[in-house]
PDB file of C-alpha atoms and ligand atoms in Angstrom:
ATOM      1  CA  MET J   1       5.113  -9.362 -11.125  1.00  0.00           C
ATOM      2  CA  THR J   2       5.561  -8.200 -14.710  1.00  0.00           C
ATOM      3  CA  PHE J   3       7.128 -10.427 -17.320  1.00  0.00           C
ATOM      4  CA  GLU J   4       7.344 -10.481 -21.111  1.00  0.00           C
ATOM      5  CA  PHE J   5       6.210 -14.010 -21.914  1.00  0.00           C
ATOM      6  CA  ILE J   6       3.990 -14.921 -18.973  1.00  0.00           C
ATOM      7  CA  ILE J   7       1.113 -13.198 -17.192  1.00  0.00           C
ATOM      8  CA  VAL J   8       0.880 -13.751 -13.464  1.00  0.00           C
ATOM      9  CA  GLU J   9      -2.191 -13.132 -11.319  1.00  0.00           C
ATOM     10  CA  PRO J  10      -1.198 -13.915  -7.715  1.00  0.00           C
ATOM     11  CA  GLU J  11      -4.767 -13.406  -6.446  1.00  0.00           C
ATOM     12  CA  TYR J  12      -6.801 -14.838  -9.322  1.00  0.00           C
ATOM     13  CA  LYS J  13      -9.159 -16.329  -6.730  1.00  0.00           C
ATOM     14  CA  LYS J  14      -8.883 -16.623  -2.970  1.00  0.00           C
ATOM     15  CA  HIS J  15      -5.630 -18.523  -2.283  1.00  0.00           C
ATOM     16  CA  ILE J  16      -5.244 -19.411  -5.996  1.00  0.00           C
ATOM     17  CA  ALA J  17      -2.648 -17.902  -8.332  1.00  0.00           C
ATOM     18  CA  LEU J  18      -2.829 -18.166 -12.109  1.00  0.00           C
ATOM     19  CA  ILE J  19       0.085 -18.110 -14.543  1.00  0.00           C
ATOM     20  CA  ARG J  20      -0.624 -17.849 -18.280  1.00  0.00           C
ATOM     21  CA  LEU J  21       2.067 -18.695 -20.824  1.00  0.00           C
ATOM     22  CA  ASN J  22       1.879 -15.826 -23.276  1.00  0.00           C
ATOM     23  CA  ARG J  23       3.772 -16.277 -26.555  1.00  0.00           C
ATOM     24  CA  PRO J  24       0.713 -16.913 -28.740  1.00  0.00           C
ATOM     25  CA  ASP J  25       2.502 -16.218 -32.048  1.00  0.00           C
ATOM     26  CA  ALA J  26       4.853 -19.137 -31.376  1.00  0.00           C
ATOM     27  CA  LEU J  27       2.219 -21.433 -29.834  1.00  0.00           C
ATOM     28  CA  ASN J  28       3.848 -20.681 -26.468  1.00  0.00           C
ATOM     29  CA  ALA J  29       7.146 -22.301 -27.494  1.00  0.00           C
ATOM     30  CA  LEU J  30       9.260 -22.407 -24.358  1.00  0.00           C
ATOM     31  CA  ASN J  31      12.305 -20.250 -25.011  1.00  0.00           C
ATOM     32  CA  LEU J  32      14.962 -19.689 -22.355  1.00  0.00           C
ATOM     33  CA  GLN J  33      13.528 -16.345 -21.258  1.00  0.00           C
ATOM     34  CA  LEU J  34      10.010 -17.714 -20.815  1.00  0.00           C
ATOM     35  CA  MET J  35      11.286 -20.612 -18.719  1.00  0.00           C
ATOM     36  CA  GLY J  36      13.391 -18.242 -16.593  1.00  0.00           C
ATOM     37  CA  GLU J  37      10.349 -16.044 -16.022  1.00  0.00           C
ATOM     38  CA  LEU J  38       8.268 -19.080 -15.084  1.00  0.00           C
ATOM     39  CA  ARG J  39      10.914 -20.229 -12.588  1.00  0.00           C
ATOM     40  CA  ASP J  40      11.037 -16.752 -10.977  1.00  0.00           C
ATOM     41  CA  ALA J  41       7.239 -16.413 -10.817  1.00  0.00           C
ATOM     42  CA  LEU J  42       6.819 -19.845  -9.235  1.00  0.00           C
ATOM     43  CA  LYS J  43       9.467 -19.046  -6.632  1.00  0.00           C
ATOM     44  CA  GLU J  44       7.672 -15.793  -5.711  1.00  0.00           C
ATOM     45  CA  LEU J  45       4.294 -17.501  -5.510  1.00  0.00           C
ATOM     46  CA  ASP J  46       5.807 -20.291  -3.424  1.00  0.00           C
ATOM     47  CA  ASP J  47       7.056 -17.628  -0.967  1.00  0.00           C
ATOM     48  CA  ASN J  48       3.676 -15.849  -0.842  1.00  0.00           C
ATOM     49  CA  ASP J  49       1.682 -17.154   2.149  1.00  0.00           C
ATOM     50  CA  GLU J  50      -1.615 -16.039   0.620  1.00  0.00           C
ATOM     51  CA  VAL J  51      -1.177 -18.465  -2.293  1.00  0.00           C
ATOM     52  CA  ARG J  52      -2.057 -22.103  -1.652  1.00  0.00           C
ATOM     53  CA  VAL J  53      -2.451 -23.549  -5.152  1.00  0.00           C
ATOM     54  CA  ILE J  54      -0.997 -22.450  -8.508  1.00  0.00           C
ATOM     55  CA  VAL J  55      -2.688 -23.034 -11.868  1.00  0.00           C
ATOM     56  CA  LEU J  56      -0.557 -22.900 -15.013  1.00  0.00           C
ATOM     57  CA  THR J  57      -2.242 -22.462 -18.371  1.00  0.00           C
ATOM     58  CA  GLY J  58      -1.672 -21.385 -21.970  1.00  0.00           C
ATOM     59  CA  ASN J  59      -4.408 -20.396 -24.391  1.00  0.00           C
ATOM     60  CA  GLU J  60      -7.148 -22.277 -26.184  1.00  0.00           C
ATOM     61  CA  LYS J  61      -4.903 -23.259 -29.122  1.00  0.00           C
ATOM     62  CA  ALA J  62      -1.754 -24.202 -27.242  1.00  0.00           C
ATOM     63  CA  PHE J  63      -0.581 -24.940 -23.760  1.00  0.00           C
ATOM     64  CA  ALA J  64       2.915 -25.065 -25.273  1.00  0.00           C
ATOM     65  CA  ALA J  65       4.240 -26.578 -28.525  1.00  0.00           C
ATOM     66  CA  GLY J  66       7.581 -27.505 -26.975  1.00  0.00           C
ATOM     67  CA  ALA J  67      10.996 -26.027 -26.434  1.00  0.00           C
ATOM     68  CA  ASP J  68      11.832 -23.245 -28.886  1.00  0.00           C
ATOM     69  CA  ILE J  69      13.222 -25.083 -31.929  1.00  0.00           C
ATOM     70  CA  LYS J  70      14.392 -21.840 -33.557  1.00  0.00           C
ATOM     71  CA  GLN J  71      16.446 -20.932 -30.509  1.00  0.00           C
ATOM     72  CA  MET J  72      18.330 -24.238 -30.450  1.00  0.00           C
ATOM     73  CA  ALA J  73      18.503 -25.308 -34.114  1.00  0.00           C
ATOM     74  CA  ASP J  74      22.114 -24.115 -34.627  1.00  0.00           C
ATOM     75  CA  LYS J  75      23.512 -25.129 -31.219  1.00  0.00           C
ATOM     76  CA  ASN J  76      26.182 -27.797 -30.756  1.00  0.00           C
ATOM     77  CA  ALA J  77      26.508 -30.172 -27.799  1.00  0.00           C
ATOM     78  CA  ILE J  78      28.941 -27.902 -25.939  1.00  0.00           C
ATOM     79  CA  ASP J  79      26.567 -24.931 -26.344  1.00  0.00           C
ATOM     80  CA  MET J  80      23.756 -27.077 -24.953  1.00  0.00           C
ATOM     81  CA  LEU J  81      25.896 -28.174 -21.998  1.00  0.00           C
ATOM     82  CA  LYS J  82      26.878 -24.583 -21.251  1.00  0.00           C
ATOM     83  CA  ILE J  83      23.318 -23.257 -21.526  1.00  0.00           C
ATOM     84  CA  ASP J  84      22.097 -26.270 -19.540  1.00  0.00           C
ATOM     85  CA  GLN J  85      18.500 -25.186 -19.989  1.00  0.00           C
ATOM     86  CA  PHE J  86      17.014 -27.944 -17.916  1.00  0.00           C
ATOM     87  CA  THR J  87      18.468 -26.686 -14.615  1.00  0.00           C
ATOM     88  CA  THR J  88      15.660 -24.108 -14.829  1.00  0.00           C
ATOM     89  CA  TRP J  89      13.182 -26.974 -15.111  1.00  0.00           C
ATOM     90  CA  ASP J  90      14.735 -28.594 -12.013  1.00  0.00           C
ATOM     91  CA  GLN J  91      13.839 -25.431 -10.062  1.00  0.00           C
ATOM     92  CA  ILE J  92      10.258 -25.586 -11.331  1.00  0.00           C
ATOM     93  CA  LYS J  93      10.037 -29.164 -10.110  1.00  0.00           C
ATOM     94  CA  LYS J  94      10.922 -27.922  -6.623  1.00  0.00           C
ATOM     95  CA  THR J  95       7.738 -25.810  -6.318  1.00  0.00           C
ATOM     96  CA  LYS J  96       6.267 -26.726  -2.931  1.00  0.00           C
ATOM     97  CA  LYS J  97       2.667 -25.733  -3.563  1.00  0.00           C
ATOM     98  CA  PRO J  98       0.324 -27.904  -5.618  1.00  0.00           C
ATOM     99  CA  LEU J  99       0.621 -26.977  -9.276  1.00  0.00           C
ATOM    100  CA  ILE J 100      -2.220 -27.728 -11.702  1.00  0.00           C
ATOM    101  CA  ALA J 101      -1.753 -27.538 -15.480  1.00  0.00           C
ATOM    102  CA  ALA J 102      -4.866 -26.408 -17.386  1.00  0.00           C
ATOM    103  CA  VAL J 103      -4.179 -27.629 -20.919  1.00  0.00           C
ATOM    104  CA  SER J 104      -5.981 -26.806 -24.149  1.00  0.00           C
ATOM    105  CA  GLY J 105      -4.713 -27.447 -27.666  1.00  0.00           C
ATOM    106  CA  PHE J 106      -1.100 -28.520 -28.122  1.00  0.00           C
ATOM    107  CA  ALA J 107       0.970 -29.857 -25.224  1.00  0.00           C
ATOM    108  CA  LEU J 108       3.933 -31.143 -27.201  1.00  0.00           C
ATOM    109  CA  GLY J 109       7.561 -31.972 -26.433  1.00  0.00           C
ATOM    110  CA  GLY J 110       8.636 -29.636 -23.636  1.00  0.00           C
ATOM    111  CA  GLY J 111       4.985 -28.520 -23.403  1.00  0.00           C
ATOM    112  CA  CYS J 112       3.891 -32.056 -22.543  1.00  0.00           C
ATOM    113  CA  GLU J 113       6.871 -32.362 -20.194  1.00  0.00           C
ATOM    114  CA  LEU J 114       5.965 -29.089 -18.487  1.00  0.00           C
ATOM    115  CA  ALA J 115       2.382 -30.280 -17.976  1.00  0.00           C
ATOM    116  CA  MET J 116       3.724 -33.548 -16.552  1.00  0.00           C
ATOM    117  CA  THR J 117       6.055 -31.612 -14.224  1.00  0.00           C
ATOM    118  CA  CYS J 118       2.885 -30.142 -12.696  1.00  0.00           C
ATOM    119  CA  ASP J 119       1.072 -32.242 -10.105  1.00  0.00           C
ATOM    120  CA  MET J 120      -2.236 -32.598 -11.915  1.00  0.00           C
ATOM    121  CA  ILE J 121      -3.553 -31.911 -15.397  1.00  0.00           C
ATOM    122  CA  VAL J 122      -7.020 -30.699 -16.370  1.00  0.00           C
ATOM    123  CA  ALA J 123      -7.472 -30.761 -20.144  1.00  0.00           C
ATOM    124  CA  SER J 124      -9.918 -29.337 -22.632  1.00  0.00           C
ATOM    125  CA  GLU J 125     -11.576 -31.631 -25.177  1.00  0.00           C
ATOM    126  CA  SER J 126      -9.220 -30.200 -27.812  1.00  0.00           C
ATOM    127  CA  ALA J 127      -6.000 -31.050 -25.953  1.00  0.00           C
ATOM    128  CA  LYS J 128      -3.310 -32.986 -27.834  1.00  0.00           C
ATOM    129  CA  PHE J 129      -0.412 -34.529 -25.958  1.00  0.00           C
ATOM    130  CA  GLY J 130       2.748 -35.735 -27.659  1.00  0.00           C
ATOM    131  CA  GLN J 131       6.508 -36.038 -27.615  1.00  0.00           C
ATOM    132  CA  PRO J 132       7.296 -35.323 -31.297  1.00  0.00           C
ATOM    133  CA  GLU J 133      11.034 -34.656 -30.791  1.00  0.00           C
ATOM    134  CA  ILE J 134      11.850 -37.810 -32.788  1.00  0.00           C
ATOM    135  CA  LYS J 135      10.510 -36.022 -35.885  1.00  0.00           C
ATOM    136  CA  ILE J 136      13.126 -33.295 -35.533  1.00  0.00           C
ATOM    137  CA  GLY J 137      15.984 -35.737 -34.970  1.00  0.00           C
ATOM    138  CA  VAL J 138      16.197 -35.645 -31.190  1.00  0.00           C
ATOM    139  CA  MET J 139      14.349 -37.111 -28.205  1.00  0.00           C
ATOM    140  CA  PRO J 140      12.607 -35.734 -25.100  1.00  0.00           C
ATOM    141  CA  GLY J 141      15.063 -33.900 -22.849  1.00  0.00           C
ATOM    142  CA  ALA J 142      12.984 -32.507 -19.988  1.00  0.00           C
ATOM    143  CA  GLY J 143      11.856 -35.737 -18.365  1.00  0.00           C
ATOM    144  CA  GLY J 144       9.475 -37.078 -21.035  1.00  0.00           C
ATOM    145  CA  THR J 145      10.969 -40.570 -21.286  1.00  0.00           C
ATOM    146  CA  GLN J 146      10.665 -40.983 -17.516  1.00  0.00           C
ATOM    147  CA  ARG J 147       7.408 -39.219 -16.660  1.00  0.00           C
ATOM    148  CA  LEU J 148       5.363 -40.399 -19.648  1.00  0.00           C
ATOM    149  CA  THR J 149       6.483 -43.990 -19.009  1.00  0.00           C
ATOM    150  CA  LYS J 150       5.601 -43.767 -15.298  1.00  0.00           C
ATOM    151  CA  ALA J 151       2.232 -42.150 -16.074  1.00  0.00           C
ATOM    152  CA  MET J 152       1.037 -44.282 -19.011  1.00  0.00           C
ATOM    153  CA  GLY J 153       3.158 -47.420 -18.961  1.00  0.00           C
ATOM    154  CA  LYS J 154       5.966 -48.594 -21.222  1.00  0.00           C
ATOM    155  CA  ALA J 155       4.001 -49.680 -24.279  1.00  0.00           C
ATOM    156  CA  LEU J 156       2.184 -46.427 -24.934  1.00  0.00           C
ATOM    157  CA  ALA J 157       5.107 -44.202 -23.900  1.00  0.00           C
ATOM    158  CA  MET J 158       7.431 -46.130 -26.209  1.00  0.00           C
ATOM    159  CA  GLU J 159       4.985 -45.811 -29.097  1.00  0.00           C
ATOM    160  CA  MET J 160       4.386 -42.092 -28.546  1.00  0.00           C
ATOM    161  CA  ILE J 161       8.067 -41.239 -28.177  1.00  0.00           C
ATOM    162  CA  LEU J 162       9.314 -43.411 -31.063  1.00  0.00           C
ATOM    163  CA  THR J 163       6.593 -42.358 -33.531  1.00  0.00           C
ATOM    164  CA  GLY J 164       6.035 -38.789 -32.332  1.00  0.00           C
ATOM    165  CA  ASN J 165       2.281 -39.332 -32.680  1.00  0.00           C
ATOM    166  CA  PHE J 166      -0.109 -37.303 -30.543  1.00  0.00           C
ATOM    167  CA  ILE J 167      -2.897 -38.603 -28.318  1.00  0.00           C
ATOM    168  CA  ASP J 168      -6.131 -36.790 -27.543  1.00  0.00           C
ATOM    169  CA  ALA J 169      -7.540 -35.885 -24.134  1.00  0.00           C
ATOM    170  CA  GLU J 170      -9.811 -38.943 -23.979  1.00  0.00           C
ATOM    171  CA  LYS J 171      -6.895 -41.352 -24.445  1.00  0.00           C
ATOM    172  CA  ALA J 172      -4.760 -39.336 -22.001  1.00  0.00           C
ATOM    173  CA  LEU J 173      -7.521 -39.708 -19.383  1.00  0.00           C
ATOM    174  CA  GLN J 174      -7.974 -43.428 -20.070  1.00  0.00           C
ATOM    175  CA  HIS J 175      -4.250 -44.026 -19.517  1.00  0.00           C
ATOM    176  CA  GLY J 176      -3.792 -41.930 -16.404  1.00  0.00           C
ATOM    177  CA  LEU J 177      -1.898 -38.967 -17.825  1.00  0.00           C
ATOM    178  CA  ILE J 178      -4.541 -36.416 -16.845  1.00  0.00           C
ATOM    179  CA  ASN J 179      -7.130 -35.893 -14.130  1.00  0.00           C
ATOM    180  CA  ARG J 180     -10.152 -34.363 -15.841  1.00  0.00           C
ATOM    181  CA  ILE J 181     -11.536 -33.267 -19.223  1.00  0.00           C
ATOM    182  CA  ALA J 182     -13.849 -30.299 -19.757  1.00  0.00           C
ATOM    183  CA  PRO J 183     -15.272 -28.531 -22.809  1.00  0.00           C
ATOM    184  CA  VAL J 184     -12.925 -25.924 -24.291  1.00  0.00           C
ATOM    185  CA  GLU J 185     -14.853 -22.999 -22.832  1.00  0.00           C
ATOM    186  CA  LEU J 186     -14.778 -24.563 -19.335  1.00  0.00           C
ATOM    187  CA  TYR J 187     -11.388 -26.224 -18.884  1.00  0.00           C
ATOM    188  CA  LEU J 188      -9.859 -23.328 -16.949  1.00  0.00           C
ATOM    189  CA  ASP J 189     -12.932 -23.123 -14.689  1.00  0.00           C
ATOM    190  CA  GLU J 190     -12.618 -26.854 -14.073  1.00  0.00           C
ATOM    191  CA  ALA J 191      -8.939 -26.454 -13.107  1.00  0.00           C
ATOM    192  CA  ILE J 192      -9.874 -23.589 -10.770  1.00  0.00           C
ATOM    193  CA  LYS J 193     -12.624 -25.769  -9.264  1.00  0.00           C
ATOM    194  CA  LEU J 194     -10.055 -28.452  -8.483  1.00  0.00           C
ATOM    195  CA  ALA J 195      -7.650 -25.815  -7.119  1.00  0.00           C
ATOM    196  CA  THR J 196     -10.416 -24.368  -4.917  1.00  0.00           C
ATOM    197  CA  GLU J 197     -11.103 -27.752  -3.380  1.00  0.00           C
ATOM    198  CA  ILE J 198      -7.405 -28.184  -2.576  1.00  0.00           C
ATOM    199  CA  ALA J 199      -7.059 -24.598  -1.299  1.00  0.00           C
ATOM    200  CA  LEU J 200      -9.666 -25.358   1.394  1.00  0.00           C
ATOM    201  CA  GLN J 201      -7.372 -27.970   2.927  1.00  0.00           C
ATOM    202  CA  SER J 202      -4.469 -27.316   5.266  1.00  0.00           C
ATOM    203  CA  PRO J 203      -1.685 -25.763   3.166  1.00  0.00           C
ATOM    204  CA  LEU J 204       0.919 -27.511   5.301  1.00  0.00           C
ATOM    205  CA  ALA J 205      -0.679 -30.904   4.849  1.00  0.00           C
ATOM    206  CA  THR J 206      -1.131 -30.450   1.074  1.00  0.00           C
ATOM    207  CA  GLN J 207       2.521 -29.447   0.639  1.00  0.00           C
ATOM    208  CA  MET J 208       3.816 -32.311   2.777  1.00  0.00           C
ATOM    209  CA  ALA J 209       1.569 -34.801   0.983  1.00  0.00           C
ATOM    210  CA  LYS J 210       2.675 -33.483  -2.424  1.00  0.00           C
ATOM    211  CA  GLU J 211       6.320 -33.761  -1.370  1.00  0.00           C
ATOM    212  CA  ALA J 212       5.824 -37.383  -0.313  1.00  0.00           C
ATOM    213  CA  ILE J 213       4.011 -38.310  -3.558  1.00  0.00           C
ATOM    214  CA  VAL J 214       6.742 -36.678  -5.673  1.00  0.00           C
ATOM    215  CA  LYS J 215       9.336 -38.652  -3.675  1.00  0.00           C
ATOM    216  CA  SER J 216       7.665 -41.889  -4.758  1.00  0.00           C
ATOM    217  CA  PHE J 217       9.206 -41.307  -8.192  1.00  0.00           C
ATOM    218  CA  ASP J 218      12.727 -41.205  -6.756  1.00  0.00           C
ATOM    219  CA  LEU J 219      12.598 -43.672  -3.868  1.00  0.00           C
ATOM    220  CA  GLY J 220      11.866 -47.359  -3.417  1.00  0.00           C
ATOM    221  CA  ILE J 221       8.646 -48.201  -1.535  1.00  0.00           C
ATOM    222  CA  SER J 222      10.276 -48.742   1.906  1.00  0.00           C
ATOM    223  CA  GLU J 223      12.235 -45.474   1.822  1.00  0.00           C
ATOM    224  CA  GLY J 224       9.157 -43.699   0.415  1.00  0.00           C
ATOM    225  CA  VAL J 225       6.977 -44.974   3.258  1.00  0.00           C
ATOM    226  CA  LEU J 226       9.548 -43.771   5.821  1.00  0.00           C
ATOM    227  CA  PHE J 227       9.652 -40.348   4.141  1.00  0.00           C
ATOM    228  CA  GLU J 228       5.850 -40.178   4.198  1.00  0.00           C
ATOM    229  CA  ARG J 229       5.789 -41.185   7.898  1.00  0.00           C
ATOM    230  CA  LYS J 230       8.182 -38.355   8.887  1.00  0.00           C
ATOM    231  CA  ASN J 231       6.065 -35.769   7.070  1.00  0.00           C
ATOM    232  CA  TYR J 232       2.949 -37.179   8.732  1.00  0.00           C
ATOM    233  CA  TYR J 233       4.457 -36.912  12.241  1.00  0.00           C
ATOM    234  CA  LEU J 234       5.786 -33.418  11.458  1.00  0.00           C
ATOM    235  CA  LEU J 235       2.284 -32.145  10.675  1.00  0.00           C
ATOM    236  CA  PHE J 236       1.433 -32.658  14.362  1.00  0.00           C
ATOM    237  CA  ALA J 237       3.763 -29.732  15.128  1.00  0.00           C
ATOM    238  CA  GLY J 238       1.332 -27.291  13.468  1.00  0.00           C
ATOM    239  CA  GLN J 239      -2.016 -25.709  14.342  1.00  0.00           C
ATOM    240  CA  ASP J 240      -3.775 -26.952  11.193  1.00  0.00           C
ATOM    241  CA  GLN J 241      -3.666 -30.516  12.509  1.00  0.00           C
ATOM    242  CA  LYS J 242      -5.291 -29.410  15.803  1.00  0.00           C
ATOM    243  CA  GLU J 243      -7.854 -27.306  13.920  1.00  0.00           C
ATOM    244  CA  GLY J 244      -8.697 -30.127  11.480  1.00  0.00           C
ATOM    245  CA  MET J 245      -9.078 -32.824  14.131  1.00  0.00           C
ATOM    246  CA  ASN J 246     -10.934 -30.599  16.615  1.00  0.00           C
ATOM    247  CA  ALA J 247     -13.303 -29.426  13.861  1.00  0.00           C
ATOM    248  CA  PHE J 248     -14.103 -33.059  13.123  1.00  0.00           C
ATOM    249  CA  ILE J 249     -14.801 -33.806  16.783  1.00  0.00           C
ATOM    250  CA  GLU J 250     -16.848 -30.603  17.193  1.00  0.00           C
ATOM    251  CA  LYS J 251     -18.784 -31.368  13.966  1.00  0.00           C
ATOM    252  CA  ARG J 252     -17.884 -28.088  12.201  1.00  0.00           C
ATOM    253  CA  LYS J 253     -15.907 -27.083   9.083  1.00  0.00           C
ATOM    254  CA  PRO J 254     -12.181 -26.501   9.691  1.00  0.00           C
ATOM    255  CA  ASP J 255     -10.627 -23.091   9.075  1.00  0.00           C
ATOM    256  CA  PHE J 256      -7.026 -23.755   8.083  1.00  0.00           C
ATOM    257  CA  LYS J 257      -4.475 -20.950   8.499  1.00  0.00           C
ATOM    258  CA  GLY J 258      -1.326 -22.661   7.227  1.00  0.00           C
ATOM    259  CA  ASN J 259       0.442 -22.598  10.599  1.00  0.00           C
TER     260      ASN J 259
HETATM  261  N1  CAA B   1       9.529 -23.798 -31.449  1.00  0.00           N
HETATM  262  C1  CAA B   1       9.556 -22.622 -32.104  1.00  0.00           C
HETATM  263  N2  CAA B   1       8.511 -22.150 -32.827  1.00  0.00           N
HETATM  264  C2  CAA B   1       7.396 -22.910 -32.864  1.00  0.00           C
HETATM  265  C3  CAA B   1       7.295 -24.140 -32.208  1.00  0.00           C
HETATM  266  C4  CAA B   1       8.432 -24.570 -31.449  1.00  0.00           C
HETATM  267  N3  CAA B   1       8.409 -25.710 -30.723  1.00  0.00           N
HETATM  268  N4  CAA B   1       6.070 -24.660 -32.435  1.00  0.00           N
HETATM  269  C5  CAA B   1       5.416 -23.790 -33.224  1.00  0.00           C
HETATM  270  N5  CAA B   1       6.218 -22.726 -33.482  1.00  0.00           N
HETATM  271  C6  CAA B   1       5.910 -21.553 -34.304  1.00  0.00           C
HETATM  272  C7  CAA B   1       5.940 -21.882 -35.784  1.00  0.00           C
HETATM  273  O1  CAA B   1       7.270 -21.847 -36.266  1.00  0.00           O
HETATM  274  C8  CAA B   1       5.066 -20.783 -36.342  1.00  0.00           C
HETATM  275  O2  CAA B   1       5.820 -19.597 -36.380  1.00  0.00           O
HETATM  276  P1  CAA B   1       5.791 -18.667 -37.728  1.00  0.00           P
HETATM  277  O3  CAA B   1       4.361 -18.175 -37.786  1.00  0.00           O
HETATM  278  O4  CAA B   1       6.768 -17.603 -37.407  1.00  0.00           O
HETATM  279  O5  CAA B   1       6.129 -19.555 -38.847  1.00  0.00           O
HETATM  280  C9  CAA B   1       4.001 -20.601 -35.251  1.00  0.00           C
HETATM  281  O6  CAA B   1       4.565 -21.155 -34.065  1.00  0.00           O
HETATM  282  C10 CAA B   1       2.717 -21.365 -35.554  1.00  0.00           C
HETATM  283  O7  CAA B   1       3.048 -22.722 -35.810  1.00  0.00           O
HETATM  284  P2  CAA B   1       2.576 -23.525 -37.123  1.00  0.00           P
HETATM  285  O8  CAA B   1       2.408 -22.595 -38.268  1.00  0.00           O
HETATM  286  O9  CAA B   1       3.513 -24.687 -37.309  1.00  0.00           O
HETATM  287  O10 CAA B   1       1.142 -24.015 -36.621  1.00  0.00           O
HETATM  288  P3  CAA B   1       0.327 -25.304 -37.104  1.00  0.00           P
HETATM  289  O11 CAA B   1      -1.012 -25.180 -36.478  1.00  0.00           O
HETATM  290  O12 CAA B   1       0.428 -25.492 -38.566  1.00  0.00           O
HETATM  291  O13 CAA B   1       1.105 -26.569 -36.439  1.00  0.00           O
HETATM  292  C11 CAA B   1       2.169 -27.754 -34.637  1.00  0.00           C
HETATM  293  C12 CAA B   1       1.098 -26.712 -35.045  1.00  0.00           C
HETATM  294  C13 CAA B   1       1.776 -29.146 -35.091  1.00  0.00           C
HETATM  295  C14 CAA B   1       2.204 -27.733 -33.105  1.00  0.00           C
HETATM  296  C15 CAA B   1       3.546 -27.355 -35.215  1.00  0.00           C
HETATM  297  O14 CAA B   1       3.801 -25.983 -34.937  1.00  0.00           O
HETATM  298  C16 CAA B   1       4.692 -28.141 -34.658  1.00  0.00           C
HETATM  299  O15 CAA B   1       4.894 -29.283 -35.053  1.00  0.00           O
HETATM  300  N6  CAA B   1       5.489 -27.560 -33.725  1.00  0.00           N
HETATM  301  C17 CAA B   1       6.672 -28.171 -33.199  1.00  0.00           C
HETATM  302  C18 CAA B   1       6.337 -29.257 -32.195  1.00  0.00           C
HETATM  303  C19 CAA B   1       7.618 -29.906 -31.670  1.00  0.00           C
HETATM  304  O16 CAA B   1       8.351 -30.525 -32.409  1.00  0.00           O
HETATM  305  N7  CAA B   1       7.869 -29.777 -30.343  1.00  0.00           N
HETATM  306  C20 CAA B   1       9.051 -30.309 -29.732  1.00  0.00           C
HETATM  307  C21 CAA B   1      10.142 -29.281 -29.625  1.00  0.00           C
HETATM  308  S1  CAA B   1      11.685 -29.914 -29.010  1.00  0.00           S
HETATM  309  C22 CAA B   1      11.478 -30.076 -27.344  1.00  0.00           C
HETATM  310  O17 CAA B   1      10.459 -29.725 -26.803  1.00  0.00           O
HETATM  311  C23 CAA B   1      12.624 -30.698 -26.572  1.00  0.00           C
HETATM  312  C24 CAA B   1      12.377 -30.956 -25.131  1.00  0.00           C
HETATM  313  O18 CAA B   1      12.242 -32.063 -24.711  1.00  0.00           O
HETATM  314  C25 CAA B   1      12.313 -29.853 -24.165  1.00  0.00           C
END
């Protein structure tokens, strides 16, 4: 898998793939090509049975400083409708495997939205999260108004989106936006540690559980509970459920195969 703006390592660690955003000169600004590459890489990794968890990262200075302002500055509304850049993001949201963002430095605008599209976020102490679109005369367009509000509550989301101010990793942790903080030199290791723990579980069960949690954003509680129940029953069709339960009864560690 060779791309221009991302680097993909399908076997970074056993069952863990790593994708690095790689436009350092532009603080990993998310242009259309980069997002297309990311969509294609995620689809391939989703189809690769060896991969159980995917970690998405940038570099120490920036996870991503947002959508590429230079690429869209001269566009009109019809251009934007025709390009319809966010359909690519919709595909990314459909990734079945757990996706962990390892964030250092700037996660701004589309960069913050991309991190929030992932299932979990591990941040370095230097991480800065923000939706500064208001400062360039627009507003979040890739889910920021919805996901930031759901993650952190109305008051803080409203303040961040209407002022464009950034928050640091500590505040992001306090308010439920991220899972863990690590020193800058260790944040990727920490994300891999989390991925490793998840990769030991049944891949079927992790995907079904992720799907049900993601549904909770779209469904009311009763429909969500019914959706969860169907996925739960369905897991009894696979071998991992037998392996997991028998291993418990036989007092040994399970060996999940994803079938
Ligand atoms: N788009 C295009 N280029 C960008 C960029 C972006 N979002 N962010 C940074 N860059 C480029 C800069 O233009 C600069 O390029 P040149 O060297 O060619 O001038 C390079 O990256 C380095 O950036 P700075 O010199 O600005 O670095 P800094 O350390 O002084 O400042 C920063 C860092 C505060 C993040 C600043 O770059 C910045 O404010 N970036 C824009 C942040 C932003 O507004 N993001 C939202 C974009 S809109 C969006 O994302 C919509 C959506 O919902 C999807």
